[in-house]
JSON list of C-alpha atoms in Angstrom, two decimals:
[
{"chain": "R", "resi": 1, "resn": "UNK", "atom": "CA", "xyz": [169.06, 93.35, 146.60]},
{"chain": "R", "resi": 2, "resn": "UNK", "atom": "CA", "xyz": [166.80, 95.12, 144.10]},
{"chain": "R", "resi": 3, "resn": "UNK", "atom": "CA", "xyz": [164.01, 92.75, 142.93]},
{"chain": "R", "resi": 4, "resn": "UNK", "atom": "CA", "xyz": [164.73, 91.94, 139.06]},
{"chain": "R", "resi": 5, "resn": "UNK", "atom": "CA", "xyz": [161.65, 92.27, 136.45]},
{"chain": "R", "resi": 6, "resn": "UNK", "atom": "CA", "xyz": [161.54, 89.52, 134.13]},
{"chain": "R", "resi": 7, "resn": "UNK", "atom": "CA", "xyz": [160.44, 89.80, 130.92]},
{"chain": "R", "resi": 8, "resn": "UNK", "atom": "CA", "xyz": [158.86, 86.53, 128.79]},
{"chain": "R", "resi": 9, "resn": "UNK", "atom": "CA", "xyz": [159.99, 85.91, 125.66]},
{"chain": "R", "resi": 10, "resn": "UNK", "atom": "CA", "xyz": [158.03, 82.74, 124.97]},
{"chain": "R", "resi": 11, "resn": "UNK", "atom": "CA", "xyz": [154.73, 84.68, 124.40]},
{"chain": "R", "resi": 12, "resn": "UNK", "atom": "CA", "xyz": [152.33, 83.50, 121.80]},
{"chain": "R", "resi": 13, "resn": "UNK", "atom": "CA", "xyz": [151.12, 86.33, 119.61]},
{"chain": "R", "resi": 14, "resn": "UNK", "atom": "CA", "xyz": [147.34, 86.47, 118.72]},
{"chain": "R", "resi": 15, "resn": "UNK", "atom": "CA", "xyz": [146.59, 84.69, 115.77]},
{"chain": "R", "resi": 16, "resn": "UNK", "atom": "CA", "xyz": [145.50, 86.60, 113.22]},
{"chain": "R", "resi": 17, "resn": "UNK", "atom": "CA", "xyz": [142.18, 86.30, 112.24]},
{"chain": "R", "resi": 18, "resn": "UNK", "atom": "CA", "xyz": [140.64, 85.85, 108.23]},
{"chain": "R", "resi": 19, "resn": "UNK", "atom": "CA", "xyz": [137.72, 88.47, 107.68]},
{"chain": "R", "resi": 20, "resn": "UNK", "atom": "CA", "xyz": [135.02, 85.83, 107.35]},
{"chain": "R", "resi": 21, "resn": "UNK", "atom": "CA", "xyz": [133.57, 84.44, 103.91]},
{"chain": "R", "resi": 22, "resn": "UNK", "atom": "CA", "xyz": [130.49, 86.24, 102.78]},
{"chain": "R", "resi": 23, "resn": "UNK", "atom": "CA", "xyz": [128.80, 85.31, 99.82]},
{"chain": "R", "resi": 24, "resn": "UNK", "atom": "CA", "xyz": [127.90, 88.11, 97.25]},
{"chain": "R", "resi": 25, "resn": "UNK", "atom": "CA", "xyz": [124.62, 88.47, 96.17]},
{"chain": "R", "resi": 26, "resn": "UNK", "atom": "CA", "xyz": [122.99, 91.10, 94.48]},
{"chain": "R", "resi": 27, "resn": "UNK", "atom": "CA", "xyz": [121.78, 93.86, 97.60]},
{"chain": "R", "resi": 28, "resn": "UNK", "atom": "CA", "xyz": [118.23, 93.56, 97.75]},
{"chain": "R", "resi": 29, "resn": "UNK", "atom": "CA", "xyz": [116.68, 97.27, 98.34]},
{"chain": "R", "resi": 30, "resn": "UNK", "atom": "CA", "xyz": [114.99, 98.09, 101.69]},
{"chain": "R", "resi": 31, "resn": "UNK", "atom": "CA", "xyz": [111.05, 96.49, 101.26]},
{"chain": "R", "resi": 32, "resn": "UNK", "atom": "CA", "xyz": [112.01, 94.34, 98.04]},
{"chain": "R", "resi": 33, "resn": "UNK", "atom": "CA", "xyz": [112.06, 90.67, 98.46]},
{"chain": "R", "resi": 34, "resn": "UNK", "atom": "CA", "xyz": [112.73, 87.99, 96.05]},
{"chain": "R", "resi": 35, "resn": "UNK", "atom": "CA", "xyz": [110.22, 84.97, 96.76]},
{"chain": "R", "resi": 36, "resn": "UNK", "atom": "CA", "xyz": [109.92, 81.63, 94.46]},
{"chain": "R", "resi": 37, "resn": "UNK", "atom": "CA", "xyz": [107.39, 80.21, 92.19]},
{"chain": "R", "resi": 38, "resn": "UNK", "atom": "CA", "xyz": [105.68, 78.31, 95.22]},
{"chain": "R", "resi": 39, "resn": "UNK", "atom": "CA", "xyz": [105.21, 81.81, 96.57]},
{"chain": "R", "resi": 40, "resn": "UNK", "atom": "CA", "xyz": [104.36, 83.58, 93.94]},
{"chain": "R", "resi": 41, "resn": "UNK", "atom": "CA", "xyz": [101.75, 80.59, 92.81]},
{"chain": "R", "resi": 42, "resn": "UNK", "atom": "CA", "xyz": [100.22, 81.11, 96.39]},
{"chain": "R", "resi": 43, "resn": "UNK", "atom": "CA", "xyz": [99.50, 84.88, 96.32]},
{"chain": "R", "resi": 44, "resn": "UNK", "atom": "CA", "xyz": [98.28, 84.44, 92.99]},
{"chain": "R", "resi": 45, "resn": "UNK", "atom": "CA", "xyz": [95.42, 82.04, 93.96]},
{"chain": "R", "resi": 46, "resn": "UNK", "atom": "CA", "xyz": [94.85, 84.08, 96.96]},
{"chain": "R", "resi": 47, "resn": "UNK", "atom": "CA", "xyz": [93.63, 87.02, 95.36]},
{"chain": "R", "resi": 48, "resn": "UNK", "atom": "CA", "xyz": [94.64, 89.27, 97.92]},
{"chain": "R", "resi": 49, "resn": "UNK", "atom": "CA", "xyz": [98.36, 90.82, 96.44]},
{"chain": "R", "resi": 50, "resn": "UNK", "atom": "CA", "xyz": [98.37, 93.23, 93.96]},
{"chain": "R", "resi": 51, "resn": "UNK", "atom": "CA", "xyz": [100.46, 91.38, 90.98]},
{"chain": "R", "resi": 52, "resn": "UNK", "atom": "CA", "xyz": [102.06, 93.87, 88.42]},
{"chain": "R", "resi": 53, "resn": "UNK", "atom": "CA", "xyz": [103.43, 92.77, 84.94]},
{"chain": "R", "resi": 54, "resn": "UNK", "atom": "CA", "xyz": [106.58, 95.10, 84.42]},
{"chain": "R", "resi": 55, "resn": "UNK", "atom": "CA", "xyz": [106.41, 94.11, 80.84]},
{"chain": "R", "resi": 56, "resn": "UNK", "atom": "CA", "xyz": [105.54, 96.07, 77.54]},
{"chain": "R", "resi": 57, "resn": "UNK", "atom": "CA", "xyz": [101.73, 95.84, 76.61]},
{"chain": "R", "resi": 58, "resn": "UNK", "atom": "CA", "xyz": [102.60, 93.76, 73.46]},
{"chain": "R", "resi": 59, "resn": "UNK", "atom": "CA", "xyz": [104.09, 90.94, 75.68]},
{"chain": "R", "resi": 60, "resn": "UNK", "atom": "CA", "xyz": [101.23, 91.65, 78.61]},
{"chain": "R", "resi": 61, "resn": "UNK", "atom": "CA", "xyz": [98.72, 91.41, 75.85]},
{"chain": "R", "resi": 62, "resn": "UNK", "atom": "CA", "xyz": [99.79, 88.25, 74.67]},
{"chain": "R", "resi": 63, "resn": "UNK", "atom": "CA", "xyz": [99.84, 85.98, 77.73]},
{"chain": "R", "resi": 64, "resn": "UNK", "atom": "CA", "xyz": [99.60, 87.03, 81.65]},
{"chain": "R", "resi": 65, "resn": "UNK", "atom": "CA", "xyz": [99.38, 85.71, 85.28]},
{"chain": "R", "resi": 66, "resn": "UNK", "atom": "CA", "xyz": [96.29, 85.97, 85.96]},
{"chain": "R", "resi": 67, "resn": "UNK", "atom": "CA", "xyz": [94.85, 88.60, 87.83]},
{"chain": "R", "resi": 68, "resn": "UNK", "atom": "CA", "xyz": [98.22, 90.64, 86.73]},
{"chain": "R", "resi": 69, "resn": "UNK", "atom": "CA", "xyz": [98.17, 94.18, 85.90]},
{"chain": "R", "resi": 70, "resn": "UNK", "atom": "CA", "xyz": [100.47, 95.94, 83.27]},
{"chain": "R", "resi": 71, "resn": "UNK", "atom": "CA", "xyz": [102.59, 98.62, 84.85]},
{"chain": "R", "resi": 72, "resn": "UNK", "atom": "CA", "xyz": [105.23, 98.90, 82.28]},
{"chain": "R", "resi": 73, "resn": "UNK", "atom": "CA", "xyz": [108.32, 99.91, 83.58]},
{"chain": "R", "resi": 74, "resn": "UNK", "atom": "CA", "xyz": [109.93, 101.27, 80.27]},
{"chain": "R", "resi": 75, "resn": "UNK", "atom": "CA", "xyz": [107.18, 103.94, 80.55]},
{"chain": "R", "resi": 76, "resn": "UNK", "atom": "CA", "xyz": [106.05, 103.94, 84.62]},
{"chain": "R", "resi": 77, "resn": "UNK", "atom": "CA", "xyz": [105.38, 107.74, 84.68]},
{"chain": "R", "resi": 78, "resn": "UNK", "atom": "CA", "xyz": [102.66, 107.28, 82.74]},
{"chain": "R", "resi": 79, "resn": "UNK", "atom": "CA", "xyz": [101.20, 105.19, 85.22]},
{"chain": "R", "resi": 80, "resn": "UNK", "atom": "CA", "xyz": [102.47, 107.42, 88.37]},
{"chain": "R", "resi": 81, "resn": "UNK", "atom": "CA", "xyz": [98.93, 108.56, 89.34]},
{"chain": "R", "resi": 82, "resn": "UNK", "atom": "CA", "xyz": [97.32, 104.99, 88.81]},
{"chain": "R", "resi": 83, "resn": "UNK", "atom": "CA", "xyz": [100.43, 103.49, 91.78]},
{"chain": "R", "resi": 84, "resn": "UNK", "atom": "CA", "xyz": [99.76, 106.67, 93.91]},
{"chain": "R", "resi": 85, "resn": "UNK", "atom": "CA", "xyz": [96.16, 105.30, 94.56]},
{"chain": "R", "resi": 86, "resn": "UNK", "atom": "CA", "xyz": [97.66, 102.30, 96.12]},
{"chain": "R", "resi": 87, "resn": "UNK", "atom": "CA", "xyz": [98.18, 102.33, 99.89]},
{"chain": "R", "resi": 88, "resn": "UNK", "atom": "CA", "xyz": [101.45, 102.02, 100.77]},
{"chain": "R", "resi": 89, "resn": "UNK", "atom": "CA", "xyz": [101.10, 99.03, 102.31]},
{"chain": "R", "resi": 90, "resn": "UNK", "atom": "CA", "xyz": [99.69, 97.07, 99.94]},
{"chain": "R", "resi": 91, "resn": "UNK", "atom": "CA", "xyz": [101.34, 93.99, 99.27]},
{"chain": "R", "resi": 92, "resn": "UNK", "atom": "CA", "xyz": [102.67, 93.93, 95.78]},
{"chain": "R", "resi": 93, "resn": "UNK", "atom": "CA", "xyz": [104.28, 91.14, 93.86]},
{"chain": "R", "resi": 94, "resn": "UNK", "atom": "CA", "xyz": [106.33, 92.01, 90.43]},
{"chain": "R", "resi": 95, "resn": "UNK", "atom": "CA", "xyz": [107.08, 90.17, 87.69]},
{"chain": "R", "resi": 96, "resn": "UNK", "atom": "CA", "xyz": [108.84, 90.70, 84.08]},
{"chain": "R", "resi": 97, "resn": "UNK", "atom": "CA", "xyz": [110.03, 87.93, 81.45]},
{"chain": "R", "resi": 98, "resn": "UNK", "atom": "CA", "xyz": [113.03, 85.92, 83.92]},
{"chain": "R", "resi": 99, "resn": "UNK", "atom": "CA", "xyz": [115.84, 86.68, 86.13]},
{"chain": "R", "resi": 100, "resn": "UNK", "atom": "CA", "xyz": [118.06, 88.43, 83.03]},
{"chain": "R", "resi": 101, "resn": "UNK", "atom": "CA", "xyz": [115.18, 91.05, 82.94]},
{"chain": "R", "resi": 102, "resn": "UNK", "atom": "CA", "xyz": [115.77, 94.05, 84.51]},
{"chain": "R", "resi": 103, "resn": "UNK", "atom": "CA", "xyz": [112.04, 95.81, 84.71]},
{"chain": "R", "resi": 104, "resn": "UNK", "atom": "CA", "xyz": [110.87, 94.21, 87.23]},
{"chain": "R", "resi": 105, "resn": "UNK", "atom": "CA", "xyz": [113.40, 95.08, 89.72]},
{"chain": "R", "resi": 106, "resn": "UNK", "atom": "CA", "xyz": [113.31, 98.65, 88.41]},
{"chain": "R", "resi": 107, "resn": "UNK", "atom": "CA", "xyz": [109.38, 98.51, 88.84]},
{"chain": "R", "resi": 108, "resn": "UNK", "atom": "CA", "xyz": [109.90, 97.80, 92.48]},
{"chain": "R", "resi": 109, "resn": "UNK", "atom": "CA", "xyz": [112.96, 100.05, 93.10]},
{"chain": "R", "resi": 110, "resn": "UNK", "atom": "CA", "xyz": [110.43, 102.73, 91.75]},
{"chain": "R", "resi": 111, "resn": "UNK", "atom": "CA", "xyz": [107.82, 101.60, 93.97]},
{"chain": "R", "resi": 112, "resn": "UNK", "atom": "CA", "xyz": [110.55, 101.71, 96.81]},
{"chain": "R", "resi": 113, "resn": "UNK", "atom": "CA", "xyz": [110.89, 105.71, 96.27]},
{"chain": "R", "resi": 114, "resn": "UNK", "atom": "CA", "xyz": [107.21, 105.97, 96.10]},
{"chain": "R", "resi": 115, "resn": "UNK", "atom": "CA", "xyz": [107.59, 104.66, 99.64]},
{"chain": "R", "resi": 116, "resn": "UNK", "atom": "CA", "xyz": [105.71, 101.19, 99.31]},
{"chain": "R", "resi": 117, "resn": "UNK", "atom": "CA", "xyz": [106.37, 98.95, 102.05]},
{"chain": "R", "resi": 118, "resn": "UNK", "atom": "CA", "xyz": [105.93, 94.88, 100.45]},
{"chain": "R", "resi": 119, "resn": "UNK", "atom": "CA", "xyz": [107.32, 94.22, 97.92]},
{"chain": "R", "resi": 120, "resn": "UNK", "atom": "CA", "xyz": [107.69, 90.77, 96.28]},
{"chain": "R", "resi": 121, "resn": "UNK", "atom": "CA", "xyz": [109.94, 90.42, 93.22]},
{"chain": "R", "resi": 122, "resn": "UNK", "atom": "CA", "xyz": [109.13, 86.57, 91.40]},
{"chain": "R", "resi": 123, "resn": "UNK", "atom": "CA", "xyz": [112.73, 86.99, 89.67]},
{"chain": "R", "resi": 124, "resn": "UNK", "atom": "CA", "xyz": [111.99, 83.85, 87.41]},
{"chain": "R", "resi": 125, "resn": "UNK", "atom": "CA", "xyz": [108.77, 85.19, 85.82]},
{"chain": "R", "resi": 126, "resn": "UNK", "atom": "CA", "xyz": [106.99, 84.89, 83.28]},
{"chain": "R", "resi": 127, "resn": "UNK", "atom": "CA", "xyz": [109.54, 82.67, 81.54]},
{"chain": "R", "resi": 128, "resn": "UNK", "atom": "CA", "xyz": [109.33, 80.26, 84.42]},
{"chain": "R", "resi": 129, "resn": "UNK", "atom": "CA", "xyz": [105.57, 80.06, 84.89]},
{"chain": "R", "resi": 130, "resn": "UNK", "atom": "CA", "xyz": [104.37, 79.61, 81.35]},
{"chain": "R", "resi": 131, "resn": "UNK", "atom": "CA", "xyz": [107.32, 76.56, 81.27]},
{"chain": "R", "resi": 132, "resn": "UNK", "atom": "CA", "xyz": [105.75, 75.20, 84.45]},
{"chain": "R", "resi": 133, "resn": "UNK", "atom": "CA", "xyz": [102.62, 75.49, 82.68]},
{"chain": "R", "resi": 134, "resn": "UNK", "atom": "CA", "xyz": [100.94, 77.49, 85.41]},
{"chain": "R", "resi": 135, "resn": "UNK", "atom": "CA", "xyz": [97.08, 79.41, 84.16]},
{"chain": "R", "resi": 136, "resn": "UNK", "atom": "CA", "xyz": [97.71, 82.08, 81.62]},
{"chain": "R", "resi": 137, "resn": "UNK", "atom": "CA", "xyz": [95.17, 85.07, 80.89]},
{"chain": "R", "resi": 138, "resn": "UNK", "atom": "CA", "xyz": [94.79, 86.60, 77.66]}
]
């Protein structure tokens, strides 16, 4: 008598699997990182990052971290020559006015094309460090 195949019906399909949460935040460009007012305090006292204010010279010229130079990024050709000096692994920390302000990420996606290596965005600013009462430069 020819053997007879059986077939299963009581099988238990795979479960199917949710793609996992991820949260959402804004993509951070290869060689830009965002670091915190701790940080940013630190490399200040240090004297050893270059820090760039992204903001207009009326606002620079008012009130700065100290140490800070004005690279404004409204009008950063102007100022194309004085970044290509920099080597391009200098470690460079940004700033602007607070996290709504949008030149100091452009200042560093600039600096991104221009192939620099460390970059260090302080998102908060200037906002946050003259609330915090941090030292100012005039």
């Amino acid at each position: 008598m020819p053997a007879v195949k059986e077939t299963r019906t009581d099988t238990i399909a795979p479960k199917e699997r949710s793609a996992p949460v991820v949260k959402k935040e804004q993509p951070q460009p290869i060689g830009i990182r965002v670091i915190s007012l701790e940080q940013f305090t630190r490399l200040v006292q240090e004297k050893r990052t270059l820090i760039l204010d992204a903001r207009e010279p009326e606002e620079y010229s008012k009130g700065r971290v100290p140490g800070a130079i004005n690279i404004p990024y409204l009008s950063v050709d102007q100022y194309f020559e004085k970044l290509a000096g920099y080597p391009r692994d200098t470690l460079v920390a940004i700033y602007c006015n607070n996290i709504m302000c949008p030149l100091g990420r452009g200042l560093a996606e600039f600096m991104v094309e221009l192939e620099f290596k460390h970059l260090l965005l302080f998102e908060e600013g200037w906002d946050r460090w003259e609330r915090e009462e941090m030292p100012i430069e005039h």
